[in-house]
Each structure stands twice: as structure tokens, then as C-alpha cells.
C-alpha atoms as a PDB file:
ATOM      1  CA  UNK A   1     219.534 -47.502 121.803  1.00  0.00           C
ATOM      2  CA  UNK A   2     218.074 -50.996 122.038  1.00  0.00           C
ATOM      3  CA  UNK A   3     220.056 -53.629 120.173  1.00  0.00           C
ATOM      4  CA  UNK A   4     218.620 -54.570 116.781  1.00  0.00           C
ATOM      5  CA  UNK A   5     216.701 -51.298 116.330  1.00  0.00           C
ATOM      6  CA  UNK A   6     217.444 -48.326 114.079  1.00  0.00           C
ATOM      7  CA  UNK A   7     215.685 -44.994 114.784  1.00  0.00           C
ATOM      8  CA  UNK A   8     213.449 -43.821 111.949  1.00  0.00           C
ATOM      9  CA  UNK A   9     212.155 -40.600 113.560  1.00  0.00           C
ATOM     10  CA  UNK A  10     213.102 -37.978 116.080  1.00  0.00           C
ATOM     11  CA  UNK A  11     211.268 -37.768 119.405  1.00  0.00           C
ATOM     12  CA  UNK A  12     207.484 -37.887 119.068  1.00  0.00           C
ATOM     13  CA  UNK A  13     205.070 -36.712 121.772  1.00  0.00           C
ATOM     14  CA  UNK A  14     201.624 -38.327 121.792  1.00  0.00           C
ATOM     15  CA  UNK A  15     198.845 -36.982 123.988  1.00  0.00           C
ATOM     16  CA  UNK A  16     195.498 -38.615 124.660  1.00  0.00           C
ATOM     17  CA  UNK A  17     192.703 -38.795 127.211  1.00  0.00           C
ATOM     18  CA  UNK A  18     190.170 -41.340 128.352  1.00  0.00           C
ATOM     19  CA  UNK A  19     186.857 -40.677 130.095  1.00  0.00           C
ATOM     20  CA  UNK A  20     185.031 -43.355 132.069  1.00  0.00           C
ATOM     21  CA  UNK A  21     181.964 -44.562 130.168  1.00  0.00           C
ATOM     22  CA  UNK A  22     179.986 -44.246 133.433  1.00  0.00           C
ATOM     23  CA  UNK A  23     180.998 -43.521 137.028  1.00  0.00           C
ATOM     24  CA  UNK A  24     183.034 -46.361 138.618  1.00  0.00           C
ATOM     25  CA  UNK A  25     183.125 -48.411 135.405  1.00  0.00           C
ATOM     26  CA  UNK A  26     186.287 -50.001 133.976  1.00  0.00           C
ATOM     27  CA  UNK A  27     186.831 -48.248 130.660  1.00  0.00           C
ATOM     28  CA  UNK A  28     189.522 -48.943 128.073  1.00  0.00           C
ATOM     29  CA  UNK A  29     190.558 -47.030 124.983  1.00  0.00           C
ATOM     30  CA  UNK A  30     193.275 -47.464 122.401  1.00  0.00           C
ATOM     31  CA  UNK A  31     195.648 -45.031 120.730  1.00  0.00           C
ATOM     32  CA  UNK A  32     196.729 -45.892 117.179  1.00  0.00           C
ATOM     33  CA  UNK A  33     200.448 -45.403 116.585  1.00  0.00           C
ATOM     34  CA  UNK A  34     200.105 -45.921 112.798  1.00  0.00           C
ATOM     35  CA  UNK A  35     203.176 -48.148 112.693  1.00  0.00           C
ATOM     36  CA  UNK A  36     204.164 -49.823 109.429  1.00  0.00           C
ATOM     37  CA  UNK A  37     204.425 -53.585 110.060  1.00  0.00           C
ATOM     38  CA  UNK A  38     205.734 -54.175 106.509  1.00  0.00           C
ATOM     39  CA  UNK A  39     208.860 -52.223 107.471  1.00  0.00           C
ATOM     40  CA  UNK A  40     209.107 -53.917 110.923  1.00  0.00           C
ATOM     41  CA  UNK A  41     208.415 -50.569 112.586  1.00  0.00           C
ATOM     42  CA  UNK A  42     208.108 -50.325 116.377  1.00  0.00           C
ATOM     43  CA  UNK A  43     207.639 -47.475 118.865  1.00  0.00           C
ATOM     44  CA  UNK A  44     210.302 -47.047 121.546  1.00  0.00           C
ATOM     45  CA  UNK A  45     208.775 -45.465 124.673  1.00  0.00           C
ATOM     46  CA  UNK A  46     211.187 -43.173 126.506  1.00  0.00           C
ATOM     47  CA  UNK A  47     208.844 -41.620 129.080  1.00  0.00           C
ATOM     48  CA  UNK A  48     205.182 -41.562 130.116  1.00  0.00           C
ATOM     49  CA  UNK A  49     203.378 -38.839 132.055  1.00  0.00           C
ATOM     50  CA  UNK A  50     199.944 -39.728 133.486  1.00  0.00           C
ATOM     51  CA  UNK A  51     197.470 -37.257 134.951  1.00  0.00           C
ATOM     52  CA  UNK A  52     194.266 -38.485 136.545  1.00  0.00           C
ATOM     53  CA  UNK A  53     191.314 -36.432 137.769  1.00  0.00           C
ATOM     54  CA  UNK A  54     190.676 -36.134 141.489  1.00  0.00           C
ATOM     55  CA  UNK A  55     188.232 -38.526 143.143  1.00  0.00           C
ATOM     56  CA  UNK A  56     185.067 -37.136 144.689  1.00  0.00           C
ATOM     57  CA  UNK A  57     185.309 -36.116 148.355  1.00  0.00           C
ATOM     58  CA  UNK A  58     182.311 -37.817 149.947  1.00  0.00           C
ATOM     59  CA  UNK A  59     181.999 -37.873 153.730  1.00  0.00           C
ATOM     60  CA  UNK A  60     182.479 -41.331 155.289  1.00  0.00           C
ATOM     61  CA  UNK A  61     183.234 -42.908 151.872  1.00  0.00           C
ATOM     62  CA  UNK A  62     186.549 -44.075 150.401  1.00  0.00           C
ATOM     63  CA  UNK A  63     186.829 -42.927 146.766  1.00  0.00           C
ATOM     64  CA  UNK A  64     189.521 -43.292 144.138  1.00  0.00           C
ATOM     65  CA  UNK A  65     190.585 -43.105 140.519  1.00  0.00           C
ATOM     66  CA  UNK A  66     193.145 -45.323 138.776  1.00  0.00           C
ATOM     67  CA  UNK A  67     194.652 -44.797 135.318  1.00  0.00           C
ATOM     68  CA  UNK A  68     197.105 -46.990 133.389  1.00  0.00           C
ATOM     69  CA  UNK A  69     198.885 -47.357 130.057  1.00  0.00           C
ATOM     70  CA  UNK A  70     199.561 -50.836 128.656  1.00  0.00           C
ATOM     71  CA  UNK A  71     200.935 -52.308 125.457  1.00  0.00           C
ATOM     72  CA  UNK A  72     198.087 -54.826 125.160  1.00  0.00           C
ATOM     73  CA  UNK A  73     194.319 -54.840 125.664  1.00  0.00           C
ATOM     74  CA  UNK A  74     193.151 -55.638 129.216  1.00  0.00           C
ATOM     75  CA  UNK A  75     189.942 -57.184 130.563  1.00  0.00           C
ATOM     76  CA  UNK A  76     190.480 -55.839 134.096  1.00  0.00           C
ATOM     77  CA  UNK A  77     192.497 -53.000 135.578  1.00  0.00           C
ATOM     78  CA  UNK A  78     196.233 -53.884 135.388  1.00  0.00           C
ATOM     79  CA  UNK A  79     198.998 -53.411 137.941  1.00  0.00           C
ATOM     80  CA  UNK A  80     202.708 -52.718 137.561  1.00  0.00           C
ATOM     81  CA  UNK A  81     203.520 -56.412 137.991  1.00  0.00           C
ATOM     82  CA  UNK A  82     202.019 -57.000 134.526  1.00  0.00           C
ATOM     83  CA  UNK A  83     204.702 -57.019 131.830  1.00  0.00           C
ATOM     84  CA  UNK A  84     202.418 -55.055 129.511  1.00  0.00           C
ATOM     85  CA  UNK A  85     201.853 -52.177 131.998  1.00  0.00           C
ATOM     86  CA  UNK A  86     204.201 -49.269 131.256  1.00  0.00           C
ATOM     87  CA  UNK A  87     202.751 -46.704 133.674  1.00  0.00           C
ATOM     88  CA  UNK A  88     200.094 -46.432 136.375  1.00  0.00           C
ATOM     89  CA  UNK A  89     198.666 -43.606 138.485  1.00  0.00           C
ATOM     90  CA  UNK A  90     196.241 -43.698 141.397  1.00  0.00           C
ATOM     91  CA  UNK A  91     194.522 -41.029 143.498  1.00  0.00           C
ATOM     92  CA  UNK A  92     192.464 -41.935 146.540  1.00  0.00           C
ATOM     93  CA  UNK A  93     190.576 -40.258 149.339  1.00  0.00           C
ATOM     94  CA  UNK A  94     190.265 -42.272 152.532  1.00  0.00           C
ATOM     95  CA  UNK A  95     187.186 -41.023 154.378  1.00  0.00           C
ATOM     96  CA  UNK A  96     185.554 -44.160 155.823  1.00  0.00           C
ATOM     97  CA  UNK A  97     184.850 -43.461 159.485  1.00  0.00           C
ATOM     98  CA  UNK A  98     185.246 -39.674 159.082  1.00  0.00           C
ATOM     99  CA  UNK A  99     182.449 -37.115 159.003  1.00  0.00           C
ATOM    100  CA  UNK A 100     184.374 -34.852 156.631  1.00  0.00           C
ATOM    101  CA  UNK A 101     185.905 -35.452 153.185  1.00  0.00           C
ATOM    102  CA  UNK A 102     188.807 -37.553 154.482  1.00  0.00           C
ATOM    103  CA  UNK A 103     192.498 -37.601 153.573  1.00  0.00           C
ATOM    104  CA  UNK A 104     193.858 -37.720 150.011  1.00  0.00           C
ATOM    105  CA  UNK A 105     196.605 -40.042 148.750  1.00  0.00           C
ATOM    106  CA  UNK A 106     198.377 -40.147 145.409  1.00  0.00           C
ATOM    107  CA  UNK A 107     200.516 -42.931 143.964  1.00  0.00           C
ATOM    108  CA  UNK A 108     202.117 -43.305 140.554  1.00  0.00           C
ATOM    109  CA  UNK A 109     204.795 -45.165 138.702  1.00  0.00           C
ATOM    110  CA  UNK A 110     207.873 -43.201 137.723  1.00  0.00           C
ATOM    111  CA  UNK A 111     206.725 -40.466 135.330  1.00  0.00           C
ATOM    112  CA  UNK A 112     210.127 -39.700 133.868  1.00  0.00           C
ATOM    113  CA  UNK A 113     212.820 -42.373 133.807  1.00  0.00           C
ATOM    114  CA  UNK A 114     216.298 -41.728 135.188  1.00  0.00           C
ATOM    115  CA  UNK A 115     218.729 -40.462 132.575  1.00  0.00           C
ATOM    116  CA  UNK A 116     220.509 -43.839 132.643  1.00  0.00           C
ATOM    117  CA  UNK A 117     217.585 -45.585 130.910  1.00  0.00           C
ATOM    118  CA  UNK A 118     217.494 -45.593 127.099  1.00  0.00           C
ATOM    119  CA  UNK A 119     213.836 -46.596 127.053  1.00  0.00           C
ATOM    120  CA  UNK A 120     211.071 -47.954 129.307  1.00  0.00           C
ATOM    121  CA  UNK A 121     209.249 -50.111 126.760  1.00  0.00           C
ATOM    122  CA  UNK A 122     208.882 -51.087 123.130  1.00  0.00           C
ATOM    123  CA  UNK A 123     205.484 -51.252 121.456  1.00  0.00           C
ATOM    124  CA  UNK A 124     205.612 -53.638 118.500  1.00  0.00           C
ATOM    125  CA  UNK A 125     201.917 -53.753 117.614  1.00  0.00           C
ATOM    126  CA  UNK A 126     199.924 -50.844 116.221  1.00  0.00           C
ATOM    127  CA  UNK A 127     198.202 -49.602 119.417  1.00  0.00           C
ATOM    128  CA  UNK A 128     198.764 -48.874 123.045  1.00  0.00           C
ATOM    129  CA  UNK A 129     195.908 -48.982 125.535  1.00  0.00           C
ATOM    130  CA  UNK A 130     194.625 -46.735 128.314  1.00  0.00           C
ATOM    131  CA  UNK A 131     192.479 -47.890 131.231  1.00  0.00           C
ATOM    132  CA  UNK A 132     190.590 -45.774 133.772  1.00  0.00           C
ATOM    133  CA  UNK A 133     188.571 -46.940 136.757  1.00  0.00           C
ATOM    134  CA  UNK A 134     186.918 -44.901 139.485  1.00  0.00           C
ATOM    135  CA  UNK A 135     185.710 -46.186 142.825  1.00  0.00           C
ATOM    136  CA  UNK A 136     182.636 -44.871 144.699  1.00  0.00           C
ATOM    137  CA  UNK A 137     182.571 -41.584 142.754  1.00  0.00           C
ATOM    138  CA  UNK A 138     179.425 -39.673 141.811  1.00  0.00           C
ATOM    139  CA  UNK A 139     180.788 -38.622 138.403  1.00  0.00           C
ATOM    140  CA  UNK A 140     182.825 -40.191 135.595  1.00  0.00           C
ATOM    141  CA  UNK A 141     186.573 -39.639 135.893  1.00  0.00           C
ATOM    142  CA  UNK A 142     189.218 -38.730 133.308  1.00  0.00           C
ATOM    143  CA  UNK A 143     192.812 -39.783 132.652  1.00  0.00           C
ATOM    144  CA  UNK A 144     195.273 -37.880 130.459  1.00  0.00           C
ATOM    145  CA  UNK A 145     198.556 -39.213 129.077  1.00  0.00           C
ATOM    146  CA  UNK A 146     201.659 -37.879 127.314  1.00  0.00           C
ATOM    147  CA  UNK A 147     203.917 -40.510 125.787  1.00  0.00           C
ATOM    148  CA  UNK A 148     207.437 -39.612 124.623  1.00  0.00           C
ATOM    149  CA  UNK A 149     209.277 -41.869 122.209  1.00  0.00           C
ATOM    150  CA  UNK A 150     210.423 -42.489 118.669  1.00  0.00           C
ATOM    151  CA  UNK A 151     209.776 -44.823 115.758  1.00  0.00           C
ATOM    152  CA  UNK A 152     212.405 -47.416 114.932  1.00  0.00           C
ATOM    153  CA  UNK A 153     212.820 -50.258 112.477  1.00  0.00           C
ATOM    154  CA  UNK A 154     213.811 -53.696 113.694  1.00  0.00           C
ATOM    155  CA  UNK A 155     215.532 -56.601 112.029  1.00  0.00           C
ATOM    156  CA  UNK A 156     213.100 -59.353 111.006  1.00  0.00           C
ATOM    157  CA  UNK A 157     214.068 -61.652 113.877  1.00  0.00           C
ATOM    158  CA  UNK A 158     213.953 -58.855 116.478  1.00  0.00           C
ATOM    159  CA  UNK A 159     210.580 -57.662 115.179  1.00  0.00           C
ATOM    160  CA  UNK A 160     209.123 -61.190 115.302  1.00  0.00           C
ATOM    161  CA  UNK A 161     210.387 -61.674 118.851  1.00  0.00           C
ATOM    162  CA  UNK A 162     208.989 -58.305 120.003  1.00  0.00           C
ATOM    163  CA  UNK A 163     205.547 -58.952 118.474  1.00  0.00           C
ATOM    164  CA  UNK A 164     205.393 -62.475 119.903  1.00  0.00           C
ATOM    165  CA  UNK A 165     206.461 -61.299 123.342  1.00  0.00           C
ATOM    166  CA  UNK A 166     203.897 -58.476 123.337  1.00  0.00           C
ATOM    167  CA  UNK A 167     201.031 -60.684 122.166  1.00  0.00           C
ATOM    168  CA  UNK A 168     201.877 -63.452 124.649  1.00  0.00           C
ATOM    169  CA  UNK A 169     201.988 -60.949 127.528  1.00  0.00           C
ATOM    170  CA  UNK A 170     198.343 -59.960 127.048  1.00  0.00           C
END
């Protein structure tokens, strides 16, 4: 349990999905956690599971799909080096120079943390954000997410520090 936080719920599982607004277009959506800021309520993220649709297999063309979950709004697709990025998944097909559909690759951040971790992130503001971006695909791509965590209340000073840290990381 993070210092300065008191659980106010049991484990909550939140599922959501995001569809690209058009093929190969950065698209962002938000998921409202309905936290109560008057009670200094935060969401403690214990695990994230991302599932992204497969890229199109187009001969002689590299294609891909990337999907991420962040604690703050993004103007471009994030990477794991960003402090606000909690999880990221990527699927690619490398086909440049081939006459067939190419070779597929998949990469993702850790979907379930080791049992030694109490949490992987704390969301202090009311939303978390999803981003999806396809590359060289003929159709719009989809990302699905399951977030596991619980609500907690923070002391006033801890809550202020968490909100400030989250807002400054955007």
C-alpha cells in the first residue's frame, strides 16, 4: 500500500476500447474514473492489460498499430520513457522488400506486474487517456484495455503532491 493512502474500495476492473477516427490517424480518448476530489480520492493502478488489433498485411509495405494508456492527455503518441505512460503495446508487420505479407512483430510493456509490486501508478485526476495510432493500414485500428486497481483517499498534502506531479508531467 502506498504511503499516505487509505483504500476506499476493493479491486475494480475497468474495460474500455478506442477506435482510430480514420486509418493511420492519432486518436485519443479518455475514460472517466468518477473520482471525488473533495475527498482527495485517487485511483491506484495495480495492473494494465492492453490488446491491439492486428495491422494489415500488405505486400512490400511495413504496417503497424500502437496503443497506449497514460495518466494525462497527449498531443502525440507517447513512449514508455514518459512518466505519464503506464502501458504501451505495439504490433508491426515488416514487409518492405518482400512480395508477400512480411513478418509480424509484437512488443508490449509488462501486462501484469510482478507480485512484488504494490502498484504501477496512481491516477490523481479524474480521467486516464488511451491513444491509438496505425501506420500504413487500409482500415482503422482498435485498442482494448483492462485496468485493475482500487480507489483510495489521500491526505491533503499527498493528494496535492500527486495532482501537481500528474499535471506537470503532461
